[in-house]
XYZ file of N, CA and C in Angstrom:
441
model
N 71.259 -65.196 -107.792
C 72.501 -64.714 -108.384
C 73.135 -63.667 -107.480
N 74.447 -63.667 -107.439
C 75.140 -62.627 -106.661
C 75.695 -61.542 -107.587
N 75.101 -61.420 -108.776
C 75.508 -60.389 -109.724
C 74.679 -59.123 -109.504
N 75.284 -57.989 -109.797
C 74.573 -56.714 -109.736
C 74.642 -56.049 -111.103
N 73.635 -55.263 -111.386
C 73.559 -54.561 -112.662
C 73.807 -53.085 -112.408
N 74.719 -52.500 -113.202
C 75.029 -51.078 -113.077
C 74.644 -50.387 -114.383
N 73.857 -49.315 -114.253
C 73.470 -48.528 -115.419
C 74.663 -47.676 -115.844
N 75.013 -47.767 -117.137
C 76.135 -46.990 -117.647
C 75.674 -45.709 -118.322
N 74.640 -45.798 -119.167
C 74.160 -44.615 -119.877
C 72.731 -44.852 -120.364
N 71.951 -43.777 -120.401
C 70.619 -43.788 -120.994
C 70.658 -42.775 -122.126
N 70.277 -43.200 -123.330
C 70.357 -42.305 -124.483
C 69.046 -42.313 -125.268
N 68.730 -41.183 -125.913
C 67.498 -41.122 -126.693
C 67.609 -41.894 -128.001
N 66.455 -42.258 -128.534
C 66.358 -42.918 -129.829
C 65.778 -41.905 -130.803
N 66.520 -41.634 -131.889
C 66.137 -40.624 -132.880
C 65.481 -41.257 -134.094
N 64.577 -40.514 -134.708
C 64.001 -40.887 -135.996
C 64.856 -40.239 -137.074
N 65.376 -41.044 -138.005
C 66.304 -40.538 -139.023
C 65.935 -41.038 -140.416
N 66.436 -40.305 -141.411
C 66.285 -40.696 -142.804
C 67.389 -40.055 -143.618
N 67.675 -40.593 -144.775
C 68.733 -40.039 -145.622
C 68.207 -38.818 -146.372
N 69.087 -37.883 -146.710
C 68.663 -36.739 -147.526
C 68.014 -37.183 -148.841
N 68.564 -38.222 -149.461
C 68.010 -38.746 -150.719
C 66.571 -39.220 -150.522
N 66.345 -40.012 -149.482
C 64.996 -40.511 -149.220
C 64.034 -39.349 -148.982
N 64.454 -38.366 -148.194
C 63.581 -37.242 -147.861
C 63.289 -36.362 -149.082
N 64.261 -36.227 -149.996
C 64.016 -35.490 -151.242
C 62.950 -36.195 -152.090
N 63.049 -37.516 -152.133
C 62.138 -38.296 -152.974
C 60.743 -38.460 -152.368
N 60.653 -38.527 -151.042
C 59.386 -38.854 -150.378
C 58.839 -37.734 -149.501
N 59.609 -36.667 -149.318
C 59.174 -35.576 -148.453
C 59.585 -35.803 -147.007
N 59.637 -34.722 -146.266
C 60.027 -34.785 -144.857
C 58.778 -34.725 -143.981
N 58.609 -35.695 -143.088
C 57.463 -35.640 -142.170
C 57.608 -34.433 -141.221
N 56.494 -33.738 -141.000
C 56.498 -32.605 -140.079
C 55.739 -32.918 -138.799
N 55.055 -34.050 -138.781
C 54.305 -34.505 -137.608
C 54.311 -36.038 -137.651
N 54.263 -36.680 -136.496
C 54.267 -38.154 -136.504
C 53.180 -38.780 -137.369
N 52.038 -38.129 -137.518
C 50.978 -38.683 -138.368
C 51.423 -38.776 -139.828
N 52.368 -37.921 -140.235
C 52.876 -37.939 -141.621
C 53.665 -39.208 -141.927
N 54.078 -39.929 -140.916
C 54.912 -41.125 -141.101
C 54.138 -42.252 -141.796
N 52.819 -42.192 -141.754
C 51.987 -43.258 -142.348
C 52.251 -43.458 -143.834
N 52.734 -42.437 -144.532
C 52.992 -42.569 -145.970
C 54.468 -42.845 -146.271
N 55.257 -43.111 -145.237
C 56.689 -43.346 -145.402
C 57.051 -44.807 -145.172
N 58.164 -45.216 -145.789
C 58.712 -46.555 -145.581
C 59.401 -46.599 -144.227
N 59.130 -47.652 -143.485
C 59.728 -47.819 -142.162
C 60.701 -48.977 -142.120
N 61.812 -48.744 -141.460
C 62.823 -49.775 -141.209
C 62.717 -50.096 -139.720
N 62.038 -51.159 -139.399
C 61.705 -51.456 -138.006
C 62.656 -52.476 -137.406
N 62.722 -52.445 -136.073
C 63.713 -53.279 -135.400
C 63.124 -54.375 -134.520
N 61.853 -54.312 -134.211
C 61.284 -55.289 -133.288
C 60.272 -56.158 -134.023
N 60.577 -57.443 -134.195
C 59.621 -58.337 -134.873
C 58.268 -58.314 -134.163
N 57.210 -58.293 -134.963
C 55.873 -58.318 -134.396
C 55.289 -56.938 -134.123
N 56.084 -55.886 -134.301
C 55.545 -54.536 -134.130
C 55.491 -53.861 -135.492
N 54.524 -52.979 -135.626
C 54.374 -52.294 -136.904
C 54.325 -50.776 -136.730
N 54.688 -50.301 -135.536
C 54.635 -48.863 -135.298
C 55.747 -48.440 -134.339
N 55.947 -47.140 -134.280
C 56.887 -46.549 -133.339
C 56.106 -45.739 -132.320
N 56.510 -45.809 -131.066
C 55.930 -44.982 -130.007
C 56.801 -43.739 -129.910
N 56.281 -42.610 -130.354
C 57.043 -41.370 -130.371
C 56.593 -40.470 -129.237
N 57.576 -39.883 -128.553
C 57.325 -39.024 -127.400
C 57.803 -37.614 -127.702
N 56.934 -36.646 -127.506
C 57.281 -35.242 -127.719
C 57.943 -34.697 -126.460
N 58.727 -33.633 -126.619
C 59.379 -32.981 -125.480
C 58.375 -32.590 -124.398
N 57.141 -32.263 -124.803
C 56.131 -31.817 -123.831
C 55.359 -32.979 -123.206
N 55.730 -34.238 -123.547
C 55.100 -35.404 -122.943
C 54.037 -36.076 -123.805
N 53.628 -35.440 -124.894
C 52.633 -36.053 -125.789
C 53.200 -37.353 -126.365
N 52.345 -38.346 -126.501
C 52.755 -39.644 -127.055
C 51.858 -40.010 -128.227
N 52.489 -40.441 -129.326
C 51.755 -40.856 -130.522
C 52.376 -42.142 -131.056
N 51.518 -43.044 -131.500
C 51.996 -44.248 -132.185
C 51.944 -43.964 -133.678
N 53.104 -44.007 -134.303
C 53.223 -43.733 -135.737
C 53.469 -45.044 -136.463
N 52.666 -45.299 -137.472
C 52.756 -46.569 -138.196
C 53.209 -46.316 -139.634
N 54.501 -46.570 -139.922
C 54.981 -46.429 -141.306
C 54.604 -47.668 -142.117
N 54.838 -47.588 -143.428
C 54.699 -48.778 -144.275
C 55.951 -49.621 -144.062
N 55.777 -50.850 -143.677
C 56.924 -51.718 -143.405
C 57.708 -51.976 -144.690
N 58.964 -51.578 -144.689
C 59.860 -51.820 -145.828
C 60.851 -52.923 -145.491
N 61.292 -52.924 -144.211
C 62.314 -53.885 -143.810
C 62.270 -54.060 -142.297
N 62.636 -55.259 -141.850
C 62.718 -55.550 -140.426
C 64.098 -56.139 -140.150
N 64.779 -55.599 -139.147
C 66.091 -56.130 -138.746
C 66.298 -55.824 -137.271
N 66.841 -56.760 -136.537
C 67.067 -56.515 -135.113
C 68.521 -56.124 -134.826
N 69.175 -55.565 -135.808
C 70.573 -55.136 -135.674
C 70.688 -53.686 -136.149
N 71.133 -52.808 -135.262
C 71.204 -51.372 -135.571
C 72.123 -51.055 -136.739
N 73.206 -51.813 -136.894
C 74.121 -51.514 -138.004
C 73.460 -51.806 -139.356
N 72.601 -52.799 -139.412
C 71.857 -53.095 -140.638
C 70.858 -51.966 -140.899
N 70.176 -51.517 -139.860
C 69.180 -50.455 -140.022
C 69.818 -49.139 -140.445
N 70.965 -48.794 -139.879
C 71.602 -47.528 -140.248
C 72.079 -47.573 -141.705
N 72.565 -48.724 -142.137
C 72.983 -48.845 -143.539
C 71.789 -48.754 -144.483
N 70.698 -49.380 -144.101
C 69.491 -49.316 -144.931
C 68.951 -47.887 -144.989
N 68.945 -47.192 -143.853
C 68.479 -45.798 -143.831
C 69.409 -44.920 -144.664
N 70.696 -45.113 -144.542
C 71.670 -44.327 -145.308
C 71.533 -44.584 -146.806
N 71.117 -45.793 -147.176
C 70.934 -46.145 -148.584
C 69.616 -45.615 -149.147
N 68.822 -44.968 -148.299
C 67.584 -44.364 -148.783
C 66.393 -45.300 -148.823
N 66.437 -46.393 -148.064
C 65.334 -47.356 -148.100
C 64.135 -46.929 -147.259
N 64.335 -46.008 -146.316
C 63.220 -45.575 -145.475
C 63.702 -44.881 -144.222
N 62.768 -44.678 -143.300
C 63.044 -44.032 -142.019
C 63.347 -45.098 -140.978
N 64.197 -44.752 -140.015
C 64.551 -45.693 -138.956
C 64.612 -44.967 -137.626
N 64.374 -45.692 -136.550
C 64.559 -45.196 -135.188
C 65.818 -45.859 -134.647
N 66.813 -45.026 -134.308
C 68.113 -45.547 -133.881
C 68.614 -44.826 -132.634
N 69.328 -45.548 -131.756
C 69.934 -44.886 -130.601
C 70.877 -43.773 -131.059
N 70.906 -42.680 -130.309
C 71.704 -41.520 -130.705
C 73.173 -41.864 -130.910
N 73.719 -42.764 -130.097
C 75.144 -43.102 -130.252
C 75.422 -43.822 -131.565
N 74.433 -44.542 -132.082
C 74.597 -45.284 -133.336
C 74.560 -44.337 -134.539
N 73.683 -43.320 -134.483
C 73.481 -42.478 -135.668
C 74.135 -41.097 -135.571
N 74.744 -40.756 -134.452
C 75.309 -39.414 -134.255
C 76.310 -39.020 -135.335
N 77.261 -39.891 -135.659
C 78.276 -39.566 -136.673
C 77.644 -39.405 -138.059
N 76.662 -40.239 -138.382
C 75.995 -40.135 -139.687
C 75.195 -38.831 -139.774
N 74.639 -38.383 -138.671
C 73.921 -37.102 -138.660
C 74.917 -35.959 -138.821
N 76.026 -36.023 -138.086
C 77.054 -34.971 -138.197
C 77.586 -34.839 -139.621
N 77.772 -35.969 -140.289
C 78.342 -35.946 -141.638
C 77.304 -35.586 -142.709
N 76.032 -35.579 -142.347
C 74.986 -35.292 -143.321
C 74.485 -36.522 -144.052
N 75.028 -37.680 -143.709
C 74.587 -38.938 -144.326
C 73.136 -39.244 -143.944
N 72.773 -38.887 -142.711
C 71.401 -39.027 -142.226
C 70.959 -37.691 -141.635
N 69.662 -37.474 -141.646
C 69.078 -36.281 -141.033
C 68.133 -36.716 -139.923
N 68.187 -35.999 -138.825
C 67.227 -36.282 -137.747
C 65.893 -35.664 -138.145
N 64.860 -36.453 -138.034
C 63.513 -36.035 -138.397
C 62.721 -35.799 -137.111
N 61.852 -34.826 -137.128
C 61.026 -34.506 -135.960
C 61.890 -34.368 -134.696
N 62.781 -33.371 -134.674
C 63.759 -33.256 -133.590
C 63.177 -33.053 -132.191
N 61.922 -32.665 -132.084
C 61.310 -32.519 -130.755
C 60.646 -33.817 -130.288
N 60.782 -34.861 -131.117
C 60.217 -36.172 -130.800
C 61.337 -37.198 -130.677
N 61.148 -38.189 -129.825
C 62.090 -39.311 -129.745
C 61.268 -40.595 -129.682
N 61.925 -41.692 -129.964
C 61.270 -42.999 -129.891
C 61.632 -43.679 -128.575
N 61.710 -42.885 -127.518
C 62.041 -43.405 -126.204
C 63.532 -43.356 -125.942
N 63.981 -44.262 -125.110
C 65.391 -44.312 -124.733
C 65.868 -45.761 -124.743
N 67.167 -45.907 -124.770
C 67.790 -47.219 -124.619
C 68.808 -47.098 -123.487
N 68.849 -48.095 -122.650
C 69.741 -48.094 -121.494
C 70.829 -49.139 -121.686
N 72.073 -48.722 -121.503
C 73.206 -49.646 -121.551
C 73.622 -49.946 -120.114
N 73.692 -51.222 -119.792
C 74.073 -51.637 -118.445
C 75.216 -52.637 -118.511
N 75.797 -52.865 -117.356
C 76.825 -53.896 -117.247
C 76.452 -54.791 -116.073
N 76.620 -56.070 -116.255
C 76.342 -57.056 -115.217
C 77.678 -57.496 -114.646
N 77.794 -57.434 -113.317
C 79.099 -57.707 -112.699
C 78.913 -58.348 -111.328
N 79.996 -58.928 -110.815
C 79.923 -59.471 -109.455
C 79.711 -58.337 -108.459
N 79.180 -58.686 -107.307
C 78.951 -57.683 -106.267
C 80.237 -56.924 -105.964
N 80.109 -55.636 -105.700
C 81.282 -54.782 -105.480
C 82.155 -55.257 -104.310
N 81.604 -55.968 -103.346
C 82.405 -56.401 -102.186
C 83.616 -57.217 -102.603
N 83.415 -58.146 -103.545
C 84.511 -59.010 -103.947
C 85.233 -58.538 -105.196
N 84.952 -57.333 -105.606
C 85.487 -56.834 -106.875
C 86.902 -56.288 -106.701
N 87.773 -56.669 -107.618
C 89.135 -56.145 -107.595
C 89.121 -54.655 -107.942
N 90.023 -53.875 -107.363
C 90.070 -52.438 -107.662
C 90.255 -52.150 -109.152
N 91.030 -52.977 -109.851
C 91.235 -52.776 -111.283
C 89.947 -52.956 -112.078
N 89.131 -53.934 -111.688
C 87.855 -54.168 -112.359
C 86.928 -52.977 -112.108
N 86.899 -52.505 -110.882
C 86.068 -51.345 -110.550
C 86.506 -50.120 -111.348
N 87.815 -49.942 -111.500
C 88.340 -48.797 -112.260
C 87.929 -48.882 -113.736
N 87.985 -50.081 -114.317
C 87.586 -50.249 -115.722
C 86.098 -49.951 -115.887
N 85.272 -50.436 -114.986
C 83.827 -50.189 -115.057
C 83.536 -48.692 -114.941
N 84.191 -48.014 -113.997
C 83.998 -46.569 -113.838
C 84.473 -45.816 -115.080
N 85.575 -46.263 -115.676
C 86.087 -45.640 -116.900
C 85.089 -45.802 -118.046
N 84.563 -47.018 -118.225
C 83.581 -47.269 -119.280
C 82.336 -46.398 -119.099
N 81.856 -46.324 -117.865
C 80.677 -45.503 -117.595
C 80.951 -44.047 -117.926
N 82.126 -43.546 -117.565
C 82.497 -42.157 -117.838
C 82.598 -41.901 -119.339
N 83.216 -42.822 -120.075
C 83.372 -42.659 -121.536
C 82.009 -42.682 -122.241
N 81.143 -43.586 -121.826
C 79.823 -43.660 -122.455
C 79.010 -42.398 -122.167
N 79.127 -41.853 -120.972
C 78.433 -40.601 -120.656
C 78.973 -39.463 -121.517
N 80.299 -39.391 -121.685
C 80.905 -38.347 -122.525
C 80.453 -38.499 -123.966
N 80.421 -39.746 -124.471
C 79.961 -39.996 -125.849
C 78.514 -39.561 -126.010
N 77.700 -39.790 -124.985
C 76.311 -39.407 -125.052
C 76.090 -37.910 -125.084
N 77.041 -37.142 -124.566
C 76.935 -35.679 -124.555
C 77.399 -35.079 -125.865
N 78.219 -35.828 -126.621
C 78.804 -35.294 -127.848
C 77.877 -35.340 -128.955
């Protein structure tokens, strides 16, 4: 293939839950506490989350499976409805956290990162307008990731 891949943004994945769910089930204070919570998982065939602490510690947390969906919009709606805890990319859940619809749980822990890329023809044959749009998209996604 003569296509090249350009990384646009790398963002953390947050563990979140609704205030209602946390009132009813309690707030986890350590990844081991997740074992008694309902989990909204995104990857078929997995039953745990790999959580990484700011200091590099890694723990596999296994919630009780409540729901499985491979679509972030379904997971955020389920988490907002109080069905359980979910791991979501920061860009997906940022507005819900700001509004108080969801709360970030274990803020010193993340469930890794997600990378957004774009696949495009080699830059040699690329029109200046296409290059400008790609650079604009990369800049906007980086700004969104900082907000």
